[in-house]
C-alpha positions in Angstrom: 0.0 0.0 0.1 1.4 3.4 -1.0 0.6 5.5 2.1 1.2 8.7 0.4 -1.4 7.8 -2.3 -3.7 6.8 0.5 -3.2 9.9 2.5 -3.7 12.3 -0.7 -7.0 10.5 -1.2 -8.1 11.1 2.3 -7.1 14.7 2.0 -8.9 15.0 -1.3 -12.2 13.6 0.1 -12.0 15.9 3.2 -11.4 18.9 1.1 -14.1 18.0 -1.5 -16.7 17.8 1.4 -15.4 21.0 3.1 -14.3 19.6 6.5 -11.2 20.7 8.4 -8.8 18.1 9.8 -10.0 19.5 13.2 -13.5 18.6 12.4 -12.7 15.2 11.4 -10.5 14.7 14.6 -13.4 15.8 16.8 -15.5 13.3 15.2 -13.2 10.4 15.5 -11.9 11.4 18.8 -8.3 11.9 17.7 -6.1 14.9 17.5 -6.0 17.1 14.2 -2.2 16.0 14.2 -3.2 12.5 13.8 -5.4 13.3 10.9 -2.6 15.4 9.2 -0.4 12.2 9.5 -2.8 10.0 7.9 -3.2 12.7 5.0 0.6 13.0 4.6 1.0 9.3 4.6 3.2 9.2 7.7 0.9 6.7 9.3 -1.7 4.1 8.4 -5.2 4.0 9.6 -6.7 1.0 11.6 -9.6 -0.9 9.8 -12.0 0.6 12.5 -10.6 4.0 11.7 -11.4 3.4 7.8 -14.8 2.2 8.5 -15.4 5.3 10.8 -14.0 7.8 7.9 -16.3 6.0 5.3 -19.2 6.6 7.7 -18.5 10.3 8.3 -18.5 10.8 4.5 -21.4 8.6 4.0 -18.9 6.6 1.5 -19.0 2.9 0.8 -15.9 1.5 2.7 -15.0 -0.4 -0.7 -15.3 3.0 -2.7 -13.1 4.6 -0.2 -10.6 1.7 -0.2 -10.6 2.2 -4.0 -9.8 5.9 -4.0 -6.9 5.2 -1.5 -5.4 2.9 -4.0 -6.4 -0.7 -2.9 -7.6 -3.3 -5.4 -11.3 -3.5 -5.3 -14.2 -4.7 -7.4 -15.4 -2.8 -10.4 -18.7 -2.3 -8.4 -16.7 -0.5 -5.6 -15.3 1.9 -8.5 -18.9 2.6 -9.7 -19.8 3.2 -6.1 -16.9 5.9 -5.9 -18.1 7.5 -9.1 -21.6 7.7 -7.9 -20.6 9.1 -4.6 -18.7 12.0 -6.4 -21.7 12.7 -8.9 -24.3 12.6 -6.1 -22.5 15.3 -4.1 -20.8 17.3 -6.7 -22.2 16.7 -10.1 -20.1 16.0 -13.2 -19.6 19.6 -13.9 -18.7 21.0 -10.6 -16.0 18.6 -9.6 -12.5 20.0 -10.6 -11.0 17.9 -13.5 -8.1 16.6 -11.2 -10.7 15.1 -8.9 -13.0 13.9 -11.6 -13.6 10.4 -11.7 -12.4 8.3 -14.7 -15.3 7.4 -17.0 -16.0 3.8 -16.9 -17.7 2.8 -20.2 -20.7 1.1 -18.4 -21.4 4.1 -16.0 -24.2 6.0 -17.6 -24.1 8.7 -14.9 -20.6 10.1 -16.3 -20.9 12.7 -19.0 -19.0 11.9 -22.1 -17.3 14.4 -24.4 
């Protein structure tokens, strides 16, 4: 597991949802420094913490793991795309954060 990639994904999701490290820390009962260490890839989250983060963002755990770089099913990839589209729409998400358009996902606009 590439901890830097996983951390960057956590930071991206937090920023996409308008949360601060302090808010996430308070919800999870940790310090904002711990959240910063996860996001920088300095430390790895425990499985229970991954479940809690997925719950905070109302995101399927497999979709979160996909975004963090873990190997997951195609269905988990679809759930990530749908989570982004449900919250931000295809036009409001910056292109760097825009999901890769899988051929079988009818919700992703094609050029």
